[in-house]
JSON list of C-alpha atoms in Angstrom, two decimals:
[
{"chain": "A", "resi": 119, "resn": "ASN", "atom": "CA", "xyz": [116.07, -17.88, -70.11]},
{"chain": "A", "resi": 120, "resn": "ASP", "atom": "CA", "xyz": [113.22, -15.91, -69.91]},
{"chain": "A", "resi": 121, "resn": "SER", "atom": "CA", "xyz": [110.79, -17.98, -71.95]},
{"chain": "A", "resi": 122, "resn": "PRO", "atom": "CA", "xyz": [107.22, -18.28, -70.67]},
{"chain": "A", "resi": 123, "resn": "TYR", "atom": "CA", "xyz": [107.41, -22.09, -70.86]},
{"chain": "A", "resi": 124, "resn": "GLN", "atom": "CA", "xyz": [110.75, -22.27, -68.91]},
{"chain": "A", "resi": 125, "resn": "GLY", "atom": "CA", "xyz": [110.33, -25.36, -66.41]},
{"chain": "A", "resi": 126, "resn": "GLY", "atom": "CA", "xyz": [107.33, -26.72, -68.37]},
{"chain": "A", "resi": 127, "resn": "VAL", "atom": "CA", "xyz": [107.08, -30.53, -69.38]},
{"chain": "A", "resi": 128, "resn": "PHE", "atom": "CA", "xyz": [105.23, -30.52, -72.80]},
{"chain": "A", "resi": 129, "resn": "PHE", "atom": "CA", "xyz": [104.32, -34.00, -74.20]},
{"chain": "A", "resi": 130, "resn": "LEU", "atom": "CA", "xyz": [104.12, -34.46, -77.95]},
{"chain": "A", "resi": 131, "resn": "THR", "atom": "CA", "xyz": [102.41, -37.66, -79.95]},
{"chain": "A", "resi": 132, "resn": "ILE", "atom": "CA", "xyz": [104.31, -38.43, -83.17]},
{"chain": "A", "resi": 133, "resn": "HIS", "atom": "CA", "xyz": [102.82, -40.83, -85.73]},
{"chain": "A", "resi": 134, "resn": "PHE", "atom": "CA", "xyz": [104.88, -41.81, -88.65]},
{"chain": "A", "resi": 135, "resn": "PRO", "atom": "CA", "xyz": [103.22, -42.29, -92.14]},
{"chain": "A", "resi": 136, "resn": "THR", "atom": "CA", "xyz": [104.12, -45.72, -93.83]},
{"chain": "A", "resi": 137, "resn": "ASP", "atom": "CA", "xyz": [105.89, -43.84, -96.56]},
{"chain": "A", "resi": 138, "resn": "TYR", "atom": "CA", "xyz": [107.97, -41.93, -93.82]},
{"chain": "A", "resi": 139, "resn": "PRO", "atom": "CA", "xyz": [110.60, -40.47, -94.45]},
{"chain": "A", "resi": 140, "resn": "PHE", "atom": "CA", "xyz": [109.15, -39.19, -97.97]},
{"chain": "A", "resi": 141, "resn": "LYS", "atom": "CA", "xyz": [106.21, -37.89, -96.41]},
{"chain": "A", "resi": 142, "resn": "PRO", "atom": "CA", "xyz": [106.45, -35.78, -93.17]},
{"chain": "A", "resi": 143, "resn": "PRO", "atom": "CA", "xyz": [104.99, -36.63, -89.81]},
{"chain": "A", "resi": 144, "resn": "LYS", "atom": "CA", "xyz": [102.95, -33.50, -90.60]},
{"chain": "A", "resi": 145, "resn": "ALA", "atom": "CA", "xyz": [100.37, -31.78, -88.45]},
{"chain": "A", "resi": 146, "resn": "SER", "atom": "CA", "xyz": [97.02, -30.90, -89.62]},
{"chain": "A", "resi": 147, "resn": "ILE", "atom": "CA", "xyz": [94.19, -28.83, -88.31]},
{"chain": "A", "resi": 148, "resn": "CYS", "atom": "CA", "xyz": [92.23, -31.93, -87.70]},
{"chain": "A", "resi": 149, "resn": "PRO", "atom": "CA", "xyz": [93.31, -33.81, -84.70]},
{"chain": "A", "resi": 150, "resn": "GLN", "atom": "CA", "xyz": [92.19, -36.99, -86.25]},
{"chain": "A", "resi": 151, "resn": "LYS", "atom": "CA", "xyz": [95.02, -36.41, -89.00]},
{"chain": "A", "resi": 152, "resn": "SER", "atom": "CA", "xyz": [97.63, -34.65, -86.70]},
{"chain": "A", "resi": 153, "resn": "LEU", "atom": "CA", "xyz": [100.72, -36.89, -86.79]},
{"chain": "A", "resi": 154, "resn": "VAL", "atom": "CA", "xyz": [103.06, -34.57, -84.60]},
{"chain": "A", "resi": 155, "resn": "ALA", "atom": "CA", "xyz": [100.97, -32.88, -82.00]},
{"chain": "A", "resi": 156, "resn": "PHE", "atom": "CA", "xyz": [101.11, -31.53, -78.24]},
{"chain": "A", "resi": 157, "resn": "THR", "atom": "CA", "xyz": [99.18, -33.67, -75.72]},
{"chain": "A", "resi": 158, "resn": "THR", "atom": "CA", "xyz": [100.08, -30.85, -73.51]},
{"chain": "A", "resi": 159, "resn": "ARG", "atom": "CA", "xyz": [97.72, -27.82, -73.76]},
{"chain": "A", "resi": 160, "resn": "ILE", "atom": "CA", "xyz": [100.15, -24.58, -74.45]},
{"chain": "A", "resi": 161, "resn": "TYR", "atom": "CA", "xyz": [99.23, -21.05, -75.13]},
{"chain": "A", "resi": 162, "resn": "HIS", "atom": "CA", "xyz": [100.84, -20.21, -78.55]},
{"chain": "A", "resi": 163, "resn": "PRO", "atom": "CA", "xyz": [99.74, -18.85, -81.78]},
{"chain": "A", "resi": 164, "resn": "ASN", "atom": "CA", "xyz": [101.19, -21.77, -83.81]},
{"chain": "A", "resi": 165, "resn": "ILE", "atom": "CA", "xyz": [99.65, -24.43, -81.63]},
{"chain": "A", "resi": 166, "resn": "ASN", "atom": "CA", "xyz": [95.94, -24.83, -81.56]},
{"chain": "A", "resi": 167, "resn": "SER", "atom": "CA", "xyz": [93.63, -26.49, -78.66]},
{"chain": "A", "resi": 168, "resn": "ASN", "atom": "CA", "xyz": [93.86, -29.89, -80.37]},
{"chain": "A", "resi": 169, "resn": "GLY", "atom": "CA", "xyz": [97.71, -29.94, -80.19]},
{"chain": "A", "resi": 170, "resn": "SER", "atom": "CA", "xyz": [98.22, -29.43, -83.83]},
{"chain": "A", "resi": 171, "resn": "ILE", "atom": "CA", "xyz": [101.31, -27.49, -84.74]},
{"chain": "A", "resi": 172, "resn": "CYS", "atom": "CA", "xyz": [101.76, -24.87, -87.65]},
{"chain": "A", "resi": 173, "resn": "LEU", "atom": "CA", "xyz": [105.47, -25.52, -88.53]},
{"chain": "A", "resi": 174, "resn": "ASP", "atom": "CA", "xyz": [106.82, -25.08, -92.33]},
{"chain": "A", "resi": 175, "resn": "ILE", "atom": "CA", "xyz": [109.10, -28.07, -92.22]},
{"chain": "A", "resi": 176, "resn": "LEU", "atom": "CA", "xyz": [105.99, -30.29, -91.42]},
{"chain": "A", "resi": 177, "resn": "ARG", "atom": "CA", "xyz": [104.18, -29.20, -94.45]},
{"chain": "A", "resi": 178, "resn": "SER", "atom": "CA", "xyz": [105.61, -27.52, -97.85]},
{"chain": "A", "resi": 179, "resn": "GLN", "atom": "CA", "xyz": [109.39, -27.54, -96.44]},
{"chain": "A", "resi": 180, "resn": "TRP", "atom": "CA", "xyz": [109.68, -31.32, -95.83]},
{"chain": "A", "resi": 181, "resn": "SER", "atom": "CA", "xyz": [112.61, -33.14, -96.90]},
{"chain": "A", "resi": 182, "resn": "PRO", "atom": "CA", "xyz": [113.43, -36.91, -96.45]},
{"chain": "A", "resi": 183, "resn": "ALA", "atom": "CA", "xyz": [116.78, -35.71, -95.14]},
{"chain": "A", "resi": 184, "resn": "LEU", "atom": "CA", "xyz": [115.20, -34.02, -92.24]},
{"chain": "A", "resi": 185, "resn": "THR", "atom": "CA", "xyz": [114.97, -36.39, -88.81]},
{"chain": "A", "resi": 186, "resn": "ILE", "atom": "CA", "xyz": [112.91, -36.41, -85.94]},
{"chain": "A", "resi": 187, "resn": "SER", "atom": "CA", "xyz": [115.48, -34.67, -83.96]},
{"chain": "A", "resi": 188, "resn": "LYS", "atom": "CA", "xyz": [115.69, -31.66, -86.33]},
{"chain": "A", "resi": 189, "resn": "VAL", "atom": "CA", "xyz": [111.92, -31.77, -86.17]},
{"chain": "A", "resi": 190, "resn": "LEU", "atom": "CA", "xyz": [111.92, -31.41, -82.53]},
{"chain": "A", "resi": 191, "resn": "LEU", "atom": "CA", "xyz": [114.55, -28.94, -82.41]},
{"chain": "A", "resi": 192, "resn": "SER", "atom": "CA", "xyz": [112.40, -26.78, -84.87]},
{"chain": "A", "resi": 193, "resn": "ILE", "atom": "CA", "xyz": [109.29, -27.27, -82.55]},
{"chain": "A", "resi": 194, "resn": "CYS", "atom": "CA", "xyz": [111.53, -25.81, -79.72]},
{"chain": "A", "resi": 195, "resn": "SER", "atom": "CA", "xyz": [112.69, -23.17, -81.75]},
{"chain": "A", "resi": 196, "resn": "LEU", "atom": "CA", "xyz": [108.92, -22.42, -82.39]},
{"chain": "A", "resi": 197, "resn": "LEU", "atom": "CA", "xyz": [108.38, -22.04, -78.63]},
{"chain": "A", "resi": 198, "resn": "CYS", "atom": "CA", "xyz": [111.07, -19.48, -78.38]},
{"chain": "A", "resi": 199, "resn": "ASP", "atom": "CA", "xyz": [110.32, -17.41, -81.43]},
{"chain": "A", "resi": 200, "resn": "PRO", "atom": "CA", "xyz": [106.38, -18.04, -82.54]},
{"chain": "A", "resi": 201, "resn": "ASN", "atom": "CA", "xyz": [105.49, -17.02, -85.84]},
{"chain": "A", "resi": 202, "resn": "PRO", "atom": "CA", "xyz": [102.44, -14.72, -85.53]},
{"chain": "A", "resi": 203, "resn": "ASP", "atom": "CA", "xyz": [102.30, -14.21, -89.18]},
{"chain": "A", "resi": 204, "resn": "ASP", "atom": "CA", "xyz": [101.13, -17.81, -89.91]},
{"chain": "A", "resi": 205, "resn": "PRO", "atom": "CA", "xyz": [98.90, -18.65, -86.89]},
{"chain": "A", "resi": 206, "resn": "LEU", "atom": "CA", "xyz": [96.86, -21.53, -86.21]},
{"chain": "A", "resi": 207, "resn": "VAL", "atom": "CA", "xyz": [95.28, -19.33, -83.48]},
{"chain": "A", "resi": 208, "resn": "PRO", "atom": "CA", "xyz": [94.67, -15.61, -84.76]},
{"chain": "A", "resi": 209, "resn": "GLU", "atom": "CA", "xyz": [93.63, -14.34, -81.29]},
{"chain": "A", "resi": 210, "resn": "ILE", "atom": "CA", "xyz": [96.82, -15.55, -79.53]},
{"chain": "A", "resi": 211, "resn": "ALA", "atom": "CA", "xyz": [98.75, -14.17, -82.70]},
{"chain": "A", "resi": 212, "resn": "ARG", "atom": "CA", "xyz": [97.22, -10.85, -82.29]},
{"chain": "A", "resi": 213, "resn": "ILE", "atom": "CA", "xyz": [97.85, -10.59, -78.63]},
{"chain": "A", "resi": 214, "resn": "TYR", "atom": "CA", "xyz": [101.77, -11.51, -79.20]},
{"chain": "A", "resi": 215, "resn": "LYS", "atom": "CA", "xyz": [101.88, -8.97, -81.84]},
{"chain": "A", "resi": 216, "resn": "THR", "atom": "CA", "xyz": [100.01, -6.05, -80.17]},
{"chain": "A", "resi": 217, "resn": "ASP", "atom": "CA", "xyz": [100.85, -6.64, -76.15]},
{"chain": "A", "resi": 218, "resn": "ARG", "atom": "CA", "xyz": [103.83, -8.99, -75.51]},
{"chain": "A", "resi": 219, "resn": "ASP", "atom": "CA", "xyz": [103.59, -8.70, -71.85]},
{"chain": "A", "resi": 220, "resn": "LYS", "atom": "CA", "xyz": [100.06, -10.09, -71.75]},
{"chain": "A", "resi": 221, "resn": "TYR", "atom": "CA", "xyz": [101.06, -12.91, -74.02]},
{"chain": "A", "resi": 222, "resn": "ASN", "atom": "CA", "xyz": [104.04, -13.69, -71.77]},
{"chain": "A", "resi": 223, "resn": "ARG", "atom": "CA", "xyz": [101.65, -13.59, -68.57]},
{"chain": "A", "resi": 224, "resn": "LEU", "atom": "CA", "xyz": [99.13, -15.78, -70.35]},
{"chain": "A", "resi": 225, "resn": "ALA", "atom": "CA", "xyz": [101.60, -18.18, -71.53]},
{"chain": "A", "resi": 226, "resn": "ARG", "atom": "CA", "xyz": [103.30, -18.45, -68.34]},
{"chain": "A", "resi": 227, "resn": "GLU", "atom": "CA", "xyz": [99.75, -19.06, -66.64]},
{"chain": "A", "resi": 228, "resn": "TRP", "atom": "CA", "xyz": [99.16, -21.95, -68.90]},
{"chain": "A", "resi": 229, "resn": "THR", "atom": "CA", "xyz": [102.38, -23.41, -68.50]},
{"chain": "A", "resi": 230, "resn": "GLU", "atom": "CA", "xyz": [101.98, -23.54, -64.63]},
{"chain": "A", "resi": 231, "resn": "LYS", "atom": "CA", "xyz": [98.57, -24.78, -65.08]},
{"chain": "A", "resi": 232, "resn": "TYR", "atom": "CA", "xyz": [99.12, -27.63, -67.82]},
{"chain": "A", "resi": 233, "resn": "ALA", "atom": "CA", "xyz": [102.76, -28.33, -67.85]},
{"chain": "A", "resi": 234, "resn": "MET", "atom": "CA", "xyz": [104.09, -28.18, -64.29]}
]
């Protein structure tokens, strides 16, 4: 695998609302409201410095049929295939779109610094 996150160990915090699974364990930009969040720093356009995650199934596309396993699988997919058109960190999204080598280098540096 040529992912810049390869070999990194990334920790997440998951909080379940009292009305789960009818409401998602959704991420929010405000850290005190984040219910699914990275606790390991990561360089990614859809994950901000608070660890909040911008992922559609944690927002508008949530369904009670989704499981935490599916949420985690979607987060893994997001790592492999960022969505720079719906970023939480516009500057990282810009670098991802305009200079992929620089993005991969910086993401790898952060992985080595914070996740290994």
